[in-house]
C-alpha positions as semicolon CSV with decimal commas, in nm:
position;residue;x (nm);y (nm);z (nm)
1;X;0,811;15,290;16,819
2;X;0,822;15,672;16,753
3;X;1,179;15,697;16,597
4;X;1,133;15,991;16,319
5;X;1,346;16,272;16,382
6;X;1,144;16,473;16,149
7;X;0,794;16,418;16,346
8;X;0,687;16,590;16,675
9;X;0,897;16,893;16,579
10;X;0,930;17,163;16,819
11;X;0,817;17,540;16,793
12;X;1,105;17,718;16,539
13;X;1,246;17,997;16,818
14;X;1,302;17,690;17,091
15;X;1,454;17,453;16,785
16;X;1,700;17,748;16,657
17;X;1,803;17,757;17,040
18;X;1,896;17,385;17,045
19;X;2,093;17,362;16,728
20;X;2,425;17,278;16,752
21;X;2,407;17,176;17,101
22;X;2,639;16,880;17,222
23;X;2,423;16,584;17,316
24;X;2,512;16,355;17,630
25;X;2,390;16,035;17,563
26;X;2,344;15,807;17,855
27;X;2,293;15,460;17,800
28;X;2,152;15,215;18,020
29;X;2,139;14,868;17,960
30;X;2,278;14,550;18,128
31;X;2,629;14,349;18,066
32;X;2,531;14,186;17,659
33;X;2,259;14,416;17,556
34;X;2,449;14,572;17,291
35;X;2,557;14,930;17,430
36;X;2,961;14,929;17,300
37;X;2,801;14,810;16,931
38;X;2,532;15,085;16,918
39;X;2,792;15,337;17,008
40;X;3,021;15,240;16,734
41;X;2,735;15,167;16,481
42;X;2,633;15,536;16,556
43;X;2,994;15,653;16,545
44;X;3,069;15,474;16,182
45;X;2,792;15,659;15,982
46;X;2,721;15,997;16,167
47;X;2,842;16,321;16,072
48;X;2,820;16,469;16,408
49;X;3,136;16,458;16,611
50;X;3,076;16,157;16,887
51;X;3,341;16,066;17,181
52;X;3,261;15,700;17,371
53;X;3,344;15,723;17,722
54;X;3,347;15,361;17,856
55;X;3,472;15,286;18,209
56;X;3,629;14,946;18,063
57;X;3,889;15,114;17,867
58;X;3,905;15,495;18,013
59;X;4,234;15,444;18,200
60;X;4,460;15,381;17,904
61;X;4,279;15,078;17,765
62;X;4,175;14,949;18,087
63;X;3,945;14,950;18,322
64;X;3,894;15,288;18,497
65;X;3,660;15,493;18,760
66;X;3,332;15,679;18,738
67;X;3,519;16,020;18,824
68;X;3,742;15,951;18,519
69;X;3,441;15,928;18,307
70;X;3,277;16,199;18,425
71;X;3,625;16,434;18,357
72;X;3,668;16,306;18,010
73;X;3,279;16,378;17,885
74;X;3,300;16,702;18,104
75;X;3,603;16,826;17,892
76;X;3,460;16,631;17,510
77;X;3,117;16,840;17,580
78;X;3,330;17,156;17,643
79;X;3,491;17,113;17,322
80;X;3,156;17,091;17,150
81;X;3,193;16,695;17,085
82;X;2,865;16,496;17,200
83;X;2,914;16,177;17,418
84;X;2,782;15,815;17,437
85;X;2,825;15,752;17,851
86;X;2,894;15,374;17,798
87;X;2,798;15,220;18,131
88;X;2,553;15,042;18,232
89;X;2,389;15,312;18,461
90;X;2,049;15,071;18,564
91;X;1,983;15,334;18,840
92;X;1,938;15,675;18,915
93;X;2,250;15,678;19,180
94;X;2,421;15,558;18,865
95;X;2,321;15,818;18,667
96;X;2,281;16,136;18,831
97;X;2,625;16,232;18,812
98;X;2,634;16,193;18,414
99;X;2,316;16,392;18,394
100;X;2,431;16,689;18,573
101;X;2,675;16,740;18,279
102;X;2,349;16,888;18,125
103;X;2,365;17,256;18,085
104;X;2,175;17,521;17,862
105;X;2,415;17,454;17,625
106;X;2,429;17,071;17,646
107;X;2,104;16,793;17,590
108;X;2,123;16,506;17,812
109;X;1,914;16,167;17,632
110;X;1,867;15,866;17,751
111;X;1,855;15,531;17,558
112;X;1,762;15,235;17,694
113;X;1,885;14,907;17,578
114;X;1,570;14,695;17,763
115;X;1,611;14,384;17,542
116;X;1,492;14,074;17,681
117;X;1,718;13,913;17,940
118;X;1,771;13,604;17,757
119;X;1,935;13,764;17,461
120;X;2,161;13,996;17,661
121;X;2,282;13,630;17,859
122;X;2,275;13,423;17,547
123;X;2,531;13,697;17,420
124;X;2,759;13,731;17,721
125;X;2,772;13,348;17,789
126;X;2,928;13,342;17,443
127;X;3,158;13,645;17,390
128;X;3,553;13,656;17,480
129;X;3,794;13,894;17,501
130;X;3,562;14,155;17,648
131;X;3,711;14,482;17,751
132;X;3,581;14,480;18,125
133;X;3,649;14,051;18,159
134;X;3,305;13,999;18,208
135;X;3,229;13,703;18,010
136;X;3,146;13,350;18,063
137;X;2,939;13,147;18,266
138;X;2,946;13,347;18,625
139;X;2,842;13,660;18,424
140;X;2,510;13,516;18,350
141;X;2,408;13,548;18,754
142;X;2,558;13,919;18,695
143;X;2,324;14,010;18,450
144;X;1,989;13,851;18,604
145;X;2,144;14,007;18,969
146;X;2,186;14,382;18,777
147;X;1,837;14,361;18,625
148;X;1,673;14,363;18,939
149;X;1,799;14,629;19,087
150;X;1,745;14,864;18,758
151;X;1,515;15,174;18,770
152;X;1,391;15,307;18,438
153;X;1,476;15,690;18,401
154;X;1,236;15,913;18,372
155;X;1,257;16,264;18,216
156;X;1,227;16,405;18,583
157;X;1,573;16,300;18,662
158;X;1,692;16,580;18,379
159;X;1,667;16,404;18,070
160;X;1,506;16,599;17,747
161;X;1,452;16,276;17,536
162;X;1,443;15,889;17,673
163;X;1,478;15,636;17,397
164;X;1,323;15,299;17,480
165;X;1,420;14,970;17,264
166;X;1,271;14,643;17,342
167;X;1,371;14,455;17,082
168;X;1,673;14,486;16,803
169;X;1,423;14,637;16,552
170;X;1,409;14,933;16,798
171;X;1,746;14,938;16,864
172;X;1,819;14,914;16,488
173;X;1,584;15,237;16,434
174;X;1,759;15,425;16,723
175;X;2,087;15,400;16,568
176;X;1,946;15,547;16,253
177;X;1,777;15,844;16,439
178;X;2,143;15,906;16,604
179;X;2,317;15,856;16,288
180;X;2,095;16,104;16,125
181;X;2,183;16,349;16,344
182;X;2,423;16,592;16,201
183;X;2,617;16,884;16,372
184;X;2,368;17,148;16,349
185;X;2,023;16,912;16,414
186;X;1,845;16,832;16,718
187;X;1,590;16,553;16,784
188;X;1,230;16,637;16,962
189;X;1,219;16,621;17,323
190;X;1,021;16,335;17,572
191;X;0,962;15,979;17,592
192;X;0,985;15,727;17,281
193;X;0,905;15,341;17,273
194;X;0,833;15,329;17,645
195;X;0,500;15,063;17,683
196;X;0,500;15,012;18,073
197;X;0,683;15,309;18,260
198;X;0,656;15,137;18,572
199;X;0,796;14,819;18,382
200;X;1,088;14,617;18,647
201;X;1,115;14,259;18,544
202;X;1,237;14,242;18,178
203;X;1,044;14,065;17,928
204;X;1,201;13,712;17,871
205;X;1,336;13,659;18,174
206;X;1,063;13,405;18,262
207;X;1,182;13,165;18,066
208;X;1,499;13,148;18,287
209;X;1,271;13,105;18,596
210;X;1,052;12,774;18,512
211;X;1,135;12,501;18,700
212;X;1,382;12,239;18,513
213;X;1,122;12,006;18,376
214;X;0,926;12,286;18,226
215;X;1,259;12,441;17,997
216;X;1,277;12,283;17,658
217;X;1,504;12,324;17,357
218;X;1,349;12,623;17,241
219;X;1,360;12,796;17,591
220;X;1,721;12,721;17,666
221;X;2,008;12,967;17,617
222;X;2,287;12,871;17,384
223;X;2,555;12,842;17,609
224;X;2,925;12,766;17,615
225;X;3,180;12,494;17,805
226;X;3,387;12,719;18,025
227;X;3,659;12,668;18,305
228;X;3,560;12,740;18,656
229;X;3,587;12,637;19,005
230;X;3,319;12,394;19,060
231;X;3,145;12,342;19,429
232;X;3,470;12,054;19,534
233;X;3,730;12,336;19,443
234;X;3,832;12,141;19,124
235;X;3,839;12,285;18,735
236;X;3,538;12,159;18,557
237;X;3,366;12,224;18,253
238;X;3,035;12,386;18,297
239;X;2,713;12,543;18,103
240;X;2,614;12,857;18,194
241;X;2,270;12,955;18,332
242;X;2,094;13,250;18,444
243;X;1,820;13,075;18,683
244;X;1,793;13,211;19,031
245;X;1,963;13,540;19,023
246;X;1,676;13,745;18,914
247;X;1,557;13,885;19,276
248;X;1,883;13,880;19,405
249;X;1,883;14,175;19,618
250;X;2,280;14,284;19,649
251;X;2,371;14,605;19,488
252;X;2,667;14,543;19,213
253;X;2,827;14,900;19,189
254;X;2,965;14,931;18,826
255;X;3,241;15,119;18,999
256;X;3,456;14,798;19,055
257;X;3,688;14,695;18,935
258;X;3,692;14,437;18,637
259;X;3,631;14,078;18,776
260;X;3,557;14,231;19,120
261;X;3,151;14,122;19,115
262;X;3,291;13,798;19,032
263;X;3,521;13,715;19,366
264;X;3,433;13,352;19,475
265;X;3,214;13,392;19,780
266;X;3,193;13,068;19,860
267;X;3,399;13,138;20,179
268;X;3,111;13,365;20,322
269;X;2,861;13,101;20,552
270;X;2,507;13,164;20,357
271;X;2,187;13,046;20,478
272;X;1,931;13,017;20,211
273;X;1,584;12,923;20,343
274;X;1,213;12,931;20,192
275;X;0,945;13,059;20,364
276;X;0,826;12,805;20,658
277;X;0,504;12,912;20,652
278;X;0,456;12,629;20,355
279;X;0,171;12,728;20,101
280;X;-0,014;12,434;20,232
281;X;-0,011;12,550;20,558
282;X;-0,246;12,865;20,507
283;X;-0,061;13,097;20,651
284;X;-0,156;13,481;20,618
285;X;0,125;13,630;20,376
286;X;0,111;13,969;20,549
287;X;0,180;13,805;20,885
288;X;0,460;13,586;20,754
289;X;0,671;13,834;20,576
290;X;0,632;14,047;20,872
291;X;0,791;13,807;21,081
292;X;1,059;13,741;20,865
293;X;1,199;14,025;20,848
294;X;1,140;14,114;21,220
295;X;1,336;13,801;21,312
296;X;1,605;13,909;21,026
297;X;1,640;14,226;21,152
298;X;1,692;14,080;21,513
299;X;1,976;13,880;21,413
300;X;2,133;14,092;21,163
301;X;2,408;14,244;21,469
302;X;2,516;13,841;21,522
303;X;2,573;13,736;21,139
304;X;2,913;13,912;21,129
305;X;2,978;13,832;20,753
306;X;2,720;13,579;20,716
307;X;2,442;13,656;20,488
308;X;2,079;13,523;20,487
309;X;1,878;13,431;20,159
310;X;1,524;13,369;20,135
311;X;1,410;13,172;19,831
312;X;1,161;13,102;19,638
313;X;1,099;12,908;19,256
314;X;0,850;13,176;19,127
315;X;0,933;13,540;19,009
316;X;0,593;13,621;19,089
317;X;0,610;13,518;19,465
318;X;0,433;13,729;19,700
319;X;0,604;13,666;19,977
320;X;0,949;13,765;19,855
321;X;0,767;14,078;19,688
322;X;0,638;14,165;20,085
323;X;0,959;14,079;20,261
324;X;1,164;14,292;19,993
325;X;0,945;14,580;20,032
326;X;0,977;14,573;20,439
327;X;1,320;14,467;20,452
328;X;1,377;14,810;20,235
329;X;1,152;15,009;20,450
330;X;1,388;14,860;20,764
331;X;1,692;14,953;20,559
332;X;1,801;14,569;20,632
333;X;2,176;14,562;20,476
334;X;2,115;14,380;20,153
335;X;2,431;14,236;20,109
336;X;2,330;14,045;20,398
337;X;1,985;13,971;20,339
338;X;1,863;13,912;20,024
339;X;1,570;13,729;19,812
340;X;1,650;13,464;19,531
341;X;1,432;13,347;19,272
342;X;1,543;12,992;19,179
343;X;1,547;12,602;19,298
344;X;1,707;12,609;19,612
345;X;1,849;12,235;19,589
346;X;2,055;12,365;19,283
347;X;2,125;12,741;19,398
348;X;2,512;12,680;19,292
349;X;2,502;12,500;18,984
350;X;2,213;12,694;18,782
351;X;2,233;13,023;18,962
352;X;2,624;13,051;19,074
353;X;2,510;13,133;19,497
354;X;2,716;12,927;19,760
355;X;2,552;12,842;20,036
356;X;2,683;12,599;20,276
357;X;2,347;12,622;20,443
358;X;1,967;12,520;20,328
359;X;1,686;12,461;20,534
360;X;1,389;12,287;20,447
361;X;1,032;12,366;20,534
362;X;0,998;11,997;20,702
363;X;0,697;11,787;20,805
364;X;0,630;11,677;21,155
365;X;0,760;11,299;21,056
366;X;1,068;11,443;20,886
367;X;1,026;11,225;20,653
368;X;1,058;11,295;20,222
369;X;0,727;11,336;20,031
370;X;0,459;11,603;20,040
371;X;0,561;11,802;19,747
372;X;0,719;12,150;19,756
373;X;1,038;12,209;19,900
374;X;1,052;11,908;20,118
375;X;0,996;11,663;19,875
376;X;1,261;11,844;19,630
377;X;1,536;11,859;19,926
378;X;1,537;11,503;20,036
379;X;1,510;11,414;19,673
380;X;1,826;11,607;19,633
381;X;2,000;11,504;19,892
382;X;1,944;11,124;19,810
383;X;1,965;10,858;20,077
384;X;2,237;11,024;20,264
385;X;2,016;11,300;20,414
386;X;1,725;11,095;20,492
387;X;2,000;10,847;20,701
388;X;2,153;11,129;20,868
389;X;1,828;11,276;20,940
390;X;1,686;10,949;21,122
391;X;1,991;10,923;21,346
392;X;1,911;11,216;21,499
393;X;1,547;11,239;21,561
394;X;1,205;11,108;21,421
395;X;0,996;11,413;21,455
396;X;0,991;11,711;21,457
397;X;0,752;12,009;21,710
398;X;0,637;12,334;21,557
399;X;0,860;12,635;21,639
400;X;1,176;12,396;21,609
401;X;1,477;12,333;21,394
402;X;1,710;12,049;21,367
403;X;2,083;12,099;21,231
404;X;2,180;11,790;21,000
405;X;2,527;11,777;20,926
406;X;2,531;11,621;20,538
407;X;2,774;11,340;20,460
408;X;3,012;11,409;20,184
409;X;2,820;11,153;19,977
410;X;2,532;11,362;19,930
411;X;2,495;11,521;19,576
412;X;2,398;11,837;19,770
413;X;2,726;11,831;19,936
414;X;2,966;11,741;19,615
415;X;2,754;11,971;19,352
416;X;2,591;12,220;19,550
417;X;2,850;12,268;19,820
418;X;2,628;12,252;20,105
419;X;2,748;12,102;20,438
420;X;2,426;12,113;20,633
421;X;2,060;12,119;20,629
422;X;1,883;12,269;20,877
423;X;1,496;12,105;20,898
424;X;1,227;12,337;21,011
425;X;0,867;12,343;21,103
426;X;0,651;12,627;21,106
427;X;0,255;12,710;21,206
428;X;-0,003;12,538;21,066
429;X;-0,363;12,707;20,965
430;X;-0,466;12,403;20,767
431;X;-0,720;12,201;20,911
432;X;-0,645;11,881;20,720
433;X;-0,262;11,911;20,820
434;X;-0,163;11,812;21,187
435;X;-0,143;12,080;21,485
436;X;-0,395;12,295;21,266
437;X;-0,440;12,648;21,508
438;X;-0,749;12,703;21,414
439;X;-0,625;13,041;21,255
440;X;-0,500;13,158;21,621
441;X;-0,273;13,370;21,497
442;X;-0,165;13,489;21,774
443;X;-0,010;13,132;21,891
444;X;0,074;13,109;21,505
445;X;0,311;13,404;21,476
446;X;0,462;13,308;21,830
447;X;0,541;12,968;21,693
448;X;0,676;13,118;21,350
449;X;0,876;13,332;21,531
450;X;1,047;13,057;21,712
451;X;1,086;12,871;21,418
452;X;1,308;13,145;21,274
453;X;1,487;13,210;21,581
454;X;1,575;12,796;21,565
455;X;1,676;12,828;21,217
456;X;1,865;13,113;21,237
457;X;2,026;12,997;21,569
458;X;2,099;12,666;21,419
459;X;2,251;12,862;21,083
460;X;2,459;13,111;21,335
461;X;2,603;12,774;21,565
462;X;2,781;12,694;21,170
463;X;2,848;12,970;21,114
464;X;3,008;13,177;21,397
465;X;3,103;12,969;21,644
466;X;3,238;12,713;21,356
467;X;3,090;12,388;21,548
468;X;3,039;12,067;21,381
469;X;2,760;11,876;21,525
470;X;2,773;11,546;21,583
471;X;2,616;11,322;21,325
472;X;2,571;11,106;21,624
473;X;2,397;11,305;21,830
474;X;2,094;11,544;21,683
475;X;2,057;11,883;21,835
476;X;1,637;11,988;21,804
477;X;1,693;12,360;21,856
478;X;1,367;12,528;22,044
479;X;1,326;12,869;21,924
480;X;1,336;13,036;22,310
481;X;1,615;12,853;22,471
482;X;1,973;12,961;22,479
483;X;2,227;12,862;22,212
484;X;2,479;12,712;22,451
485;X;2,208;12,464;22,582
486;X;2,094;12,378;22,191
487;X;2,434;12,284;22,063
488;X;2,666;12,038;22,177
489;X;3,028;11,969;21,948
490;X;3,397;12,060;21,959
491;X;3,548;12,330;21,779
492;X;3,695;12,271;21,503
493;X;3,719;12,468;21,088
494;X;3,412;12,340;20,896
495;X;3,546;12,386;20,540
496;X;3,312;12,364;20,237
497;X;3,347;12,141;19,984
498;X;3,462;12,382;19,693
499;X;3,776;12,458;19,920
500;X;3,855;12,086;19,974
501;X;4,052;12,043;19,612
502;X;4,395;12,079;19,774
503;X;4,282;11,814;20,050
504;X;4,142;11,565;19,784
505;X;4,458;11,619;19,614
506;X;4,716;11,548;19,877
507;X;4,543;11,243;20,006
508;X;4,464;11,066;19,678
509;X;4,750;11,197;19,454
510;X;4,707;10,857;19,217
511;X;4,359;11,011;19,107
512;X;4,507;11,355;18,994
513;X;4,778;11,253;18,767
514;X;4,712;11,518;18,531
515;X;4,767;11,811;18,772
516;X;5,006;11,600;19,007
517;X;5,403;11,671;18,896
518;X;5,530;11,501;19,192
519;X;5,428;11,285;19,492
520;X;5,617;11,110;19,773
521;X;5,476;10,989;20,126
522;X;5,533;11,332;20,235
523;X;5,428;11,590;20,008
524;X;5,256;11,640;19,642
525;X;5,365;11,892;19,418
526;X;5,125;12,105;19,167
527;X;5,086;12,394;18,993
528;X;4,896;12,660;19,134
529;X;4,584;12,648;18,881
530;X;4,560;13,000;18,908
531;X;4,955;13,093;18,901
532;X;5,033;13,457;19,019
533;X;5,363;13,476;18,813
534;X;5,574;13,274;18,564
535;X;5,598;12,995;18,764
536;X;5,369;12,910;19,076
537;X;5,354;12,594;19,242
538;X;5,225;12,444;19,524
539;X;5,403;12,199;19,778
540;X;5,087;12,037;19,977
541;X;5,146;11,834;20,283
542;X;5,020;11,465;20,314
543;X;4,928;11,440;20,653
544;X;4,531;11,492;20,814
545;X;4,480;11,764;21,068
546;X;4,736;11,977;20,880
547;X;4,477;12,251;20,739
548;X;4,632;12,528;20,771
549;X;4,973;12,725;20,944
550;X;4,816;12,786;21,254
551;X;4,821;12,395;21,275
552;X;5,141;12,348;21,252
553;X;5,323;12,251;21,579
554;X;5,700;12,121;21,670
555;X;5,598;11,785;21,548
556;X;5,558;11,852;21,202
557;X;5,882;12,011;21,158
558;X;6,097;11,755;20,976
559;X;5,768;11,787;20,698
560;X;5,804;12,200;20,720
561;X;6,197;12,121;20,594
562;X;6,101;11,836;20,356
563;X;5,842;12,102;20,195
564;X;6,129;12,330;20,203
565;X;6,343;12,122;20,021
566;X;6,159;11,996;19,774
567;X;6,040;12,369;19,711
568;X;6,407;12,410;19,668
569;X;6,481;12,182;19,429
570;X;6,188;12,313;19,162
571;X;6,352;12,607;19,223
572;X;6,673;12,508;19,099
573;X;6,513;12,348;18,802
574;X;6,333;12,681;18,716
575;X;6,635;12,861;18,748
576;X;6,845;12,610;18,535
577;X;6,579;12,669;18,231
578;X;6,569;13,080;18,303
579;X;6,842;13,261;18,495
580;X;6,670;13,570;18,564
581;X;6,424;13,409;18,822
582;X;6,407;13,504;19,173
583;X;6,192;13,331;19,436
584;X;6,047;13,326;19,764
585;X;5,910;12,993;19,974
586;X;5,656;13,102;20,195
587;X;5,287;12,989;20,345
588;X;4,974;13,245;20,349
589;X;4,854;13,340;20,718
590;X;4,507;13,219;20,662
591;X;4,479;13,025;20,366
592;X;4,180;13,023;20,124
593;X;4,176;12,632;20,068
594;X;4,199;12,327;20,311
595;X;4,563;12,152;20,288
596;X;4,871;12,292;20,422
597;X;5,070;12,416;20,145
598;X;5,390;12,589;20,083
599;X;5,388;12,881;19,764
600;X;5,716;12,865;19,551
601;X;5,661;13,169;19,384
602;X;5,886;13,364;19,114
603;X;5,901;13,766;19,213
604;X;5,828;13,870;18,852
605;X;5,502;13,823;18,916
606;X;5,393;13,833;18,583
607;X;5,073;13,710;18,543
608;X;4,711;13,738;18,365
609;X;4,556;13,586;18,724
610;X;4,692;13,839;18,921
611;X;4,381;14,079;18,923
612;X;4,274;14,195;19,242
613;X;4,462;14,373;19,573
614;X;4,401;14,110;19,733
615;X;4,637;13,858;19,539
616;X;4,947;14,123;19,542
617;X;4,914;14,198;19,909
618;X;4,873;13,804;19,995
619;X;5,202;13,753;19,844
620;X;5,392;14,086;19,935
621;X;5,264;14,167;20,278
622;X;5,356;14,059;20,623
623;X;5,058;13,805;20,525
624;X;5,290;13,558;20,312
625;X;5,491;13,392;20,600
626;X;5,873;13,276;20,459
627;X;5,900;12,941;20,497
628;X;6,270;12,997;20,680
629;X;6,089;13,215;20,946
630;X;5,804;12,947;20,968
631;X;6,073;12,667;21,049
632;X;6,263;12,900;21,301
633;X;5,941;13,025;21,470
634;X;5,802;12,671;21,572
635;X;6,148;12,511;21,681
636;X;6,167;12,790;21,896
637;X;5,824;12,861;22,032
638;X;5,586;12,571;21,910
639;X;5,393;12,748;21,659
640;X;5,409;13,022;21,351
641;X;5,295;13,377;21,396
642;X;4,965;13,404;21,228
643;X;4,948;13,778;21,049
644;X;4,611;13,982;21,049
645;X;4,428;13,888;20,750
646;X;4,182;14,182;20,702
647;X;4,482;14,470;20,809
648;X;4,734;14,358;20,554
649;X;4,472;14,295;20,276
650;X;4,360;14,668;20,244
651;X;4,698;14,796;20,263
652;X;4,803;15,003;19,957
653;X;4,940;14,871;19,692
654;X;5,341;14,884;19,700
655;X;5,614;14,750;19,470
656;X;5,767;14,462;19,627
657;X;6,121;14,603;19,497
658;X;6,132;14,971;19,588
659;X;5,848;14,996;19,789
660;X;5,679;15,252;19,570
661;X;5,319;15,299;19,614
662;X;5,087;15,255;19,279
663;X;4,660;15,344;19,246
664;X;4,597;15,028;19,086
665;X;4,668;14,666;18,969
666;X;4,739;14,784;18,631
667;X;4,945;15,052;18,694
668;X;5,157;14,838;18,952
669;X;5,215;14,553;18,706
670;X;5,329;14,825;18,448
671;X;5,578;14,965;18,753
672;X;5,700;14,587;18,827
673;X;5,761;14,480;18,470
674;X;6,059;14,723;18,464
675;X;6,120;14,805;18,812
676;X;6,490;14,714;18,846
677;X;6,543;14,803;19,227
678;X;6,720;14,562;19,448
679;X;6,483;14,384;19,715
680;X;6,459;14,493;20,078
681;X;6,689;14,427;20,270
682;X;6,496;14,211;20,497
683;X;6,427;13,962;20,191
684;X;6,782;13,958;20,113
685;X;6,876;13,767;20,454
686;X;6,833;13,433;20,594
687;X;6,777;13,283;20,232
688;X;6,435;13,455;20,212
689;X;6,509;13,484;19,862
690;X;6,653;13,224;19,618
691;X;6,883;13,132;19,448
692;X;7,040;13,422;19,584
693;X;7,068;13,240;19,947
694;X;6,966;12,895;19,829
695;X;7,086;12,711;20,168
696;X;6,799;12,529;20,367
697;X;6,795;12,704;20,741
698;X;6,882;12,497;20,995
């Protein structure tokens, strides 16, 4: 790699003009590529005045925004200092505003740390205490996701110099180059170190995309045990993995707050499906991709917040490439439809993607075998999937789909969080297979369109109407027929396995002795696993069918009173230990976890787990229903009022005492740590705050 600052010199008069110019060096690289370390190493040894502008620390040591970075960089450049823009900057859109800082008196460089994904992931999995809190197992998936959206910088964007680093040796050379640049020195213009100007997939990423049995110890990523939510909602030790996210088309914005890219998406209905026109069916891929994109576009308006994910095991999949390009041309929302590289049977455990429904490119007999996706899904689903399929149908015609609710005994359910498998059969052009169409693509495309229609309708029956298909009677879905005629069942809330941890504890507390603080015939008490205050308990109801506050009726009033009494007893205990604590007892209007539970939470909100607006607003707006009000409403009207989640969760951040507004969580937490204003008058009535008024209502 050309790194010698004395080579490729410009003409003397041009070089003189450049002397003394500050440099805006825009770093480009995924998390874990070493951007911050690069800055520190240069600044430690350079005689040129450098300023590091990092979005993770721009806001008084806390995460800030892109405008704050731009303002800081512009101010430093105006003072004649050079700046490192320490952000990922993986696409042109993220770089353009920083490139525009360039002027006749400012040179704009790019330093691209395009290291192998394996190296970045191994670093990010092992690191702790990261400024932006991007670390551990979930961060590995983020790296692969971001890398597939990257655009390598070009001189045409406005850069005068671009340095590409493909390995650690290149990085060391670049550090030496920039360290050697003194206050009056300049660097030659041009591109240095780039081997493939059109490169997009990182060198080294393919090792993460091997089939599980092809991976050996030499290829494995150094890993670390981390605690995170498993598919059943329990805290578990997991080894992070990066397979599966390489083709993910979700756009990850660098302007998001720390942690926002790792929000739990397990409550978003998601269908993962392979290409139905299987390889051994020999269907033309161009025509198949046209059908996929056309059908996805047709169903976009019906999806709501649900997602469709096209999955393939190999990075070089032609069908994924074709679909990605055609979906982009049609401007299909890449947050609701994207492609994904990985094992469809291990999307959660290996790729970090929660999918409650997966599709199987089945054979007409609906039996295991035949290799490919069908064999893999039946193998992963175990005997429970095969038995559930047989209960509903013994065969399937091309163009049709069969929705199979997955028994909880299936490993796909317990490990991956999959609640339904949809078997679907596409057209066949292989004369050695049944129902061959003899290259009749008019009929073949019609069958394929019907197959995808059937598949998506089956998914919508689960995601939108929340219909649980009875296991005793199958529903074979025919593409052209109406949905109302295709599905029979009862409307009920379908909970993903990862959202049933509280239910499992309430039903069998004896199996969770380490978590349970108190248990009786009516309730179970435990600490919130992610407390949002110094003291934060959950009091769980031990009755089946009482999943949420909306389920509570007058016959449940004695149980609600018991839950309240138990909560008050724990408040008395905590206040006896710390008299400064004040509590509220209440319910979320729309809980994120199954099984009705009462929050007993101190009002200091002093917790590292309180990170997002949703956390704050769920406890300080009308979304949080005080227990005394809930009991009164149910006693008088037979049910509790459920507040609008979307509106209340998007409200501005306000102090729960003085009601002052704040721009972000760090500023809010700083304020509430010292705010001594009295609580609002409405909270001081009817025993909503305890211990001020700790007598049980009624």
